Coordinates of C-alpha atoms and ligand atoms in Angstrom, one line a residue:
M258 CA 0.0 0.0 0.0
S259 CA 1.2 3.5 -0.8
K260 CA 2.8 5.8 1.8
I261 CA 1.3 9.3 1.9
L262 CA 2.7 12.4 3.5
V263 CA -0.1 14.7 4.7
L264 CA 1.1 18.3 5.2
G265 CA -1.2 20.0 7.7
G266 CA -2.5 16.7 8.9
A267 CA -3.3 18.2 12.4
G268 CA -5.7 20.7 10.9
Y269 CA -9.4 20.5 10.3
I270 CA -9.7 18.9 6.9
G271 CA -6.2 17.4 7.1
S272 CA -7.0 15.4 10.3
H273 CA -10.2 14.1 8.8
T274 CA -8.4 13.1 5.6
V275 CA -5.8 11.2 7.7
Y276 CA -8.6 9.2 9.4
E277 CA -10.1 8.3 6.0
L278 CA -6.7 7.3 4.5
M279 CA -5.9 5.1 7.5
D280 CA -9.4 3.5 7.3
E281 CA -8.6 2.6 3.7
G282 CA -5.2 1.0 4.6
F283 CA -2.8 3.7 3.4
E284 CA 0.4 4.3 5.4
V285 CA 0.3 7.9 6.6
V286 CA 3.0 10.3 7.7
I287 CA 2.0 13.7 8.9
A288 CA 4.0 17.0 8.9
D289 CA 2.5 19.9 10.8
N290 CA 4.0 22.9 12.6
L291 CA 1.1 22.9 15.0
E292 CA 0.6 26.6 14.6
T293 CA -3.1 26.3 13.8
G294 CA -3.3 22.5 13.9
H295 CA -3.8 20.4 17.1
R296 CA -1.7 17.6 18.4
C297 CA -4.9 16.0 19.7
A298 CA -6.3 15.9 16.1
V299 CA -3.5 13.7 14.9
H300 CA -4.6 10.1 14.4
P301 CA -3.0 8.0 17.1
D302 CA -1.5 5.5 14.6
A303 CA 0.0 8.1 12.3
K304 CA 3.6 9.3 12.6
L305 CA 3.9 13.0 13.2
Y306 CA 6.8 15.2 12.2
V307 CA 6.6 18.6 13.8
G308 CA 8.1 21.3 11.6
D309 CA 7.4 23.9 8.9
I310 CA 7.0 23.3 5.2
R311 CA 9.1 26.5 4.6
D312 CA 12.0 24.6 6.1
R313 CA 13.6 22.8 3.1
A314 CA 15.9 20.7 5.3
F315 CA 12.9 19.5 7.3
L316 CA 11.0 18.3 4.2
D317 CA 14.2 16.8 2.6
G318 CA 14.7 14.9 5.8
I319 CA 11.2 13.4 5.7
F320 CA 11.5 12.4 2.1
K321 CA 14.9 10.8 2.8
I322 CA 13.7 8.8 5.8
E323 CA 10.2 7.8 4.5
K324 CA 9.6 6.5 1.0
I325 CA 6.7 8.8 0.1
D326 CA 4.6 7.9 -2.9
A327 CA 2.4 11.0 -2.8
V328 CA 1.8 14.2 -0.9
V329 CA -1.6 15.7 0.3
H330 CA -1.0 19.4 0.9
F331 CA -3.2 21.2 3.4
A332 CA -0.5 23.3 5.1
A333 CA -1.7 27.0 4.7
Y334 CA -3.2 29.9 6.5
S335 CA -6.9 30.2 5.8
L336 CA -8.5 33.2 7.5
V337 CA -10.0 35.4 4.8
G338 CA -10.1 38.6 6.9
E339 CA -6.5 38.3 8.1
S340 CA -5.4 37.7 4.5
M341 CA -6.7 41.1 3.7
T342 CA -5.0 42.9 6.5
D343 CA -1.7 40.9 6.3
P344 CA -1.5 39.7 2.7
L345 CA 2.3 39.2 2.7
K346 CA 1.9 36.7 5.7
Y347 CA -0.3 34.7 3.3
Y348 CA 2.1 34.9 0.4
A349 CA 5.0 34.0 2.6
N350 CA 3.4 30.9 4.0
N351 CA 0.9 29.7 1.4
V352 CA 2.9 30.5 -1.8
G353 CA 6.4 30.5 -0.3
G354 CA 5.7 27.2 1.5
T355 CA 4.4 25.6 -1.6
Q356 CA 7.5 26.7 -3.5
V357 CA 9.8 25.1 -0.9
L358 CA 7.6 21.9 -1.0
L359 CA 7.7 21.6 -4.8
S360 CA 11.5 22.2 -4.8
S361 CA 11.9 19.4 -2.3
M362 CA 9.5 17.1 -4.2
V363 CA 11.4 17.7 -7.4
A364 CA 14.8 17.1 -5.7
N365 CA 13.6 13.9 -3.9
R366 CA 11.6 12.6 -6.9
V367 CA 8.2 12.6 -5.2
P368 CA 5.9 12.4 -8.2
K369 CA 2.3 13.2 -7.1
V370 CA 0.4 15.7 -5.0
V371 CA -3.2 16.4 -4.1
F372 CA -3.7 20.0 -3.3
S373 CA -6.2 21.7 -1.0
S374 CA -7.6 24.6 -3.0
S375 CA -10.7 26.7 -2.5
A376 CA -13.9 28.1 -4.0
A377 CA -12.3 31.4 -3.1
T378 CA -10.3 31.1 -6.3
Y379 CA -13.5 32.1 -8.2
G380 CA -14.4 35.3 -6.5
E381 CA -17.8 36.7 -7.4
P382 CA -19.3 34.1 -9.7
E383 CA -20.9 34.9 -13.1
R384 CA -23.3 32.0 -12.9
I385 CA -24.5 29.3 -10.5
P386 CA -23.6 26.5 -10.2
I387 CA -19.9 27.2 -10.6
L388 CA -18.0 25.1 -13.1
E389 CA -14.2 24.5 -12.9
S390 CA -13.9 26.2 -16.3
D391 CA -15.5 29.5 -15.0
P392 CA -13.3 32.6 -14.6
T393 CA -11.0 32.8 -11.5
E394 CA -11.0 36.3 -10.1
P395 CA -10.4 36.1 -6.4
T396 CA -11.8 38.9 -4.2
N397 CA -9.5 38.3 -1.3
T398 CA -5.8 37.5 -0.7
Y399 CA -6.5 34.0 0.6
G400 CA -8.2 33.1 -2.7
G401 CA -5.4 34.8 -4.6
T402 CA -2.7 32.7 -2.9
K403 CA -4.7 29.5 -3.5
L404 CA -4.9 30.4 -7.2
A405 CA -1.1 31.2 -7.3
M406 CA -0.4 27.8 -5.7
E407 CA -2.6 26.1 -8.3
Q408 CA -0.6 27.8 -11.0
M409 CA 2.7 26.9 -9.4
F410 CA 1.7 23.2 -9.6
K411 CA 0.8 23.7 -13.3
W412 CA 4.1 25.2 -14.3
T413 CA 6.2 22.9 -12.1
S414 CA 4.3 19.9 -13.6
L415 CA 5.2 21.1 -17.1
A416 CA 8.9 21.4 -16.2
H417 CA 9.4 18.5 -13.9
G418 CA 6.5 16.1 -14.5
I419 CA 5.0 16.2 -11.1
K420 CA 1.3 15.2 -11.3
Y421 CA -1.3 17.0 -9.3
T422 CA -5.0 17.4 -8.6
S423 CA -6.4 20.7 -7.1
L424 CA -9.6 20.3 -5.0
R425 CA -11.6 23.5 -4.8
Y426 CA -13.7 23.1 -1.6
F427 CA -16.9 25.0 -1.0
N428 CA -18.0 25.4 2.7
A429 CA -16.3 22.6 4.6
C430 CA -18.3 21.7 7.8
G431 CA -19.4 18.9 10.1
A432 CA -17.2 16.6 12.2
H433 CA -16.1 13.0 12.2
P434 CA -19.0 10.8 13.3
S435 CA -16.9 9.3 16.1
G436 CA -16.9 12.7 17.7
H437 CA -13.2 12.4 18.3
I438 CA -12.1 15.2 15.9
G439 CA -13.9 18.3 14.6
E440 CA -13.6 22.0 13.8
D441 CA -11.5 24.1 16.1
H442 CA -10.1 27.4 14.7
N443 CA -8.9 30.3 16.8
P444 CA -10.3 32.8 16.1
E445 CA -13.4 31.0 14.7
T446 CA -14.9 32.8 11.7
H447 CA -17.1 30.1 10.1
L448 CA -20.8 30.1 10.3
I449 CA -21.7 26.6 11.5
P450 CA -19.2 26.4 14.5
I451 CA -20.2 30.0 15.5
V452 CA -23.9 29.0 15.4
L453 CA -23.3 26.0 17.5
Q454 CA -21.1 27.9 20.0
A455 CA -24.0 30.4 20.3
A456 CA -26.2 27.3 20.9
N457 CA -24.0 25.8 23.7
G458 CA -23.4 29.1 25.4
T459 CA -19.7 29.5 24.7
R460 CA -20.6 32.6 22.6
A461 CA -23.4 35.1 23.3
D462 CA -25.0 35.0 19.8
I463 CA -24.7 34.5 16.1
K464 CA -24.4 37.7 14.1
V465 CA -26.1 37.5 10.6
F466 CA -23.8 39.3 8.2
G467 CA -26.4 41.1 6.0
T468 CA -30.0 40.5 5.3
D469 CA -30.3 42.6 2.1
Y470 CA -28.7 40.3 -0.4
K471 CA -30.7 39.3 -3.6
T472 CA -31.3 35.8 -2.3
K473 CA -34.4 33.8 -1.1
D474 CA -34.4 35.4 2.3
G475 CA -31.9 38.2 2.0
T476 CA -29.0 36.3 3.7
C477 CA -26.0 34.8 1.8
V478 CA -26.3 31.3 0.3
R479 CA -23.5 28.8 0.5
D480 CA -22.8 25.1 -0.5
Y481 CA -22.1 23.2 2.8
V482 CA -20.1 20.0 2.3
H483 CA -19.2 17.6 5.0
V484 CA -15.6 17.3 6.0
C485 CA -15.7 13.5 5.7
D486 CA -17.0 13.8 2.2
L487 CA -14.1 16.1 1.4
A488 CA -11.7 13.6 3.0
Q489 CA -13.1 10.9 0.8
A490 CA -12.5 13.1 -2.2
H491 CA -8.8 13.3 -1.3
V492 CA -8.6 9.5 -1.1
K493 CA -10.3 9.3 -4.6
A494 CA -8.0 12.0 -6.0
L495 CA -4.9 10.1 -4.7
R496 CA -6.1 6.8 -6.2
Y497 CA -6.7 8.6 -9.5
L498 CA -3.2 10.0 -9.5
L499 CA -1.5 6.8 -8.3
A500 CA -3.4 5.0 -11.2
G501 CA -1.8 7.4 -13.7
G502 CA -4.4 10.1 -13.8
E503 CA -3.6 13.5 -15.4
N504 CA -3.4 16.9 -13.8
D505 CA -6.9 18.3 -13.1
V506 CA -9.0 20.7 -11.0
F507 CA -12.2 19.6 -9.2
N508 CA -14.9 21.4 -7.4
L509 CA -16.2 19.8 -4.2
G510 CA -19.6 20.8 -3.0
N511 CA -23.1 19.3 -2.4
G512 CA -24.6 21.4 -5.2
V513 CA -27.3 22.7 -3.0
G514 CA -27.4 26.2 -1.5
F515 CA -28.5 27.0 2.1
S516 CA -29.0 30.6 3.3
V517 CA -27.6 31.8 6.7
N518 CA -31.1 31.9 8.1
E519 CA -31.8 28.4 6.9
V520 CA -28.7 27.1 8.6
I521 CA -29.6 28.8 11.8
K522 CA -33.2 27.4 11.6
A523 CA -31.9 23.9 10.9
A524 CA -29.4 24.2 13.8
E525 CA -32.3 25.2 16.2
E526 CA -34.1 22.0 15.2
V527 CA -30.9 19.9 15.8
V528 CA -30.1 21.4 19.2
G529 CA -33.7 21.6 20.3
H530 CA -33.9 25.2 21.3
E531 CA -33.7 28.8 19.9
I532 CA -30.2 30.2 19.2
P533 CA -29.7 33.9 20.0
T534 CA -29.4 35.7 16.7
V535 CA -28.5 39.4 15.9
I536 CA -28.9 41.0 12.6
S537 CA -25.6 42.7 11.6
S538 CA -24.2 44.5 8.6
R539 CA -22.6 42.8 5.6
R540 CA -19.1 41.4 5.8
A541 CA -16.8 42.8 3.2
G542 CA -16.1 40.5 0.3
D543 CA -18.9 38.1 0.8
P544 CA -20.5 37.0 -2.5
A545 CA -24.3 36.6 -2.3
V546 CA -24.4 33.0 -3.6
L547 CA -21.8 30.3 -4.0
V548 CA -22.9 26.9 -5.1
A549 CA -20.7 24.3 -6.9
S550 CA -21.2 22.0 -9.7
S551 CA -19.3 18.9 -8.7
D552 CA -20.2 16.8 -11.7
K553 CA -16.6 16.6 -12.8
A554 CA -15.5 15.1 -9.5
K555 CA -18.4 12.6 -9.7
T556 CA -17.6 11.6 -13.3
V557 CA -13.8 11.5 -13.2
L558 CA -13.0 10.6 -9.6
G559 CA -16.2 8.6 -8.9
W560 CA -16.8 10.9 -5.8
E561 CA -20.3 11.0 -4.3
P562 CA -21.0 13.0 -1.1
H563 CA -22.8 10.9 1.6
Y564 CA -23.8 13.8 3.9
E565 CA -26.3 15.6 1.7
S566 CA -28.7 16.7 4.4
I567 CA -27.9 19.9 6.3
Y568 CA -29.5 18.3 9.4
T569 CA -27.1 15.3 9.3
I570 CA -24.2 17.6 8.8
L571 CA -25.2 19.8 11.7
E572 CA -25.8 16.7 13.9
T573 CA -22.2 15.6 13.5
A574 CA -20.9 19.1 14.2
W575 CA -23.2 19.4 17.2
K576 CA -21.9 16.0 18.6
W577 CA -18.4 17.5 18.4
H578 CA -19.2 20.9 19.8
R579 CA -21.3 19.5 22.7
A580 CA -18.6 17.1 23.8
H581 CA -15.8 19.7 23.2
P582 CA -17.2 23.1 24.0
N583 CA -13.6 24.5 24.1
G584 CA -12.4 22.6 21.1
F585 CA -9.2 20.6 21.6
D586 CA -8.1 22.8 24.4
E587 CA -9.6 20.7 27.1
D588 CA -7.7 17.7 25.8
R589 CA -4.3 19.3 26.3
Ligands
LIG615 N1 -21.7 34.4 8.4 C1 -22.5 35.1 9.3 N2 -22.1 35.2 10.6 C2 -20.9 34.7 11.0 C3 -20.1 34.0 10.1 C4 -20.5 33.8 8.8 O1 -23.6 35.6 8.9 O2 -20.6 34.9 12.2 C5 -22.1 34.2 7.0 C6 -21.1 34.7 6.0 O3 -21.4 36.1 5.7 C7 -21.4 33.8 4.8 C8 -21.8 32.5 5.4 O4 -22.2 32.8 6.8 O5 -22.4 34.3 4.0 C9 -20.6 31.5 5.5 O6 -19.5 32.1 6.0 P1 -18.2 31.3 6.4 O7 -17.2 32.3 7.0 O8 -18.6 30.1 7.2 O9 -17.7 30.7 5.0 P2 -17.3 31.5 3.6 O10 -18.5 31.3 2.8 O11 -16.9 32.9 3.9 O12 -16.1 30.7 3.2

């Protein structure tokens, strides 16, 4: 069975992907600097190297000790707001880190990589659902760095033959059904964890960012896709590359849009009580509607999301938040 290096395997989507890979019998090695990742999120049977992907000697050391067949690359900063106030921090880590990674992969002849990209590469969409061939005009630095990283894979592949898939996620959410790992960002900026923190009392309320969008109820519409479905997509993308698949880009979403108000209403049903809600002004840079077409991932990779109901997604997230109101902190 192939040996996979997961960069950022202690983070939210990375840790869930490690669980999925191990379930499917892959040998997994993790590298994470634990700056935003959590040691407690690391699968107990996976080997963890603590270090930074900007450290070439660190990466070269791993590639020399372990015989790595493919890399899954999650290691990046991901706060959209921070990316606007400190863009160079994002270029230095996301783009700079990927440049070091690719240099090390070329030097150590590691031939394949699955890359964690984002719907933020599209910016304000011209049509819904969004196709991979649609224009990419990011409206924030985070999306700009993800697009730059995608392009770095493309040109490096042309020159050195490394094969890659870029997976553009829509709104990742939910938690592992075991309840052992889940979402824990600091600061938290994402809708579903904030709604559930308002539900369990670790936060006073949920602020609805804008009710005057041209949508079904005036609040923004997003495509919420379960983190375990995303993890499955990484396994499929790895199998595709290991079987000789060509470079490609895939959207990953459920293809259904839920408004902020709909998510809050569904969460109230799941938790069984009202959630304190405050109407607030728009957040800069939020497109009104983002919904994916994932037909390409379904056709080419054979991917099929299993968590299609927003209720089931919220139930897994609630199981995590209820058991870990302070995230991984209490486990330390
Ligand atoms: N949102 C909100 N209040 C919050 C956080 C998010 O109303 O405290 C809205 C946000 O404006 C967006 C949607 O929820 O329309 C999803 O935001 P999130 O940050 O989770 O993901 P994004 O779509 O920005 O990647």
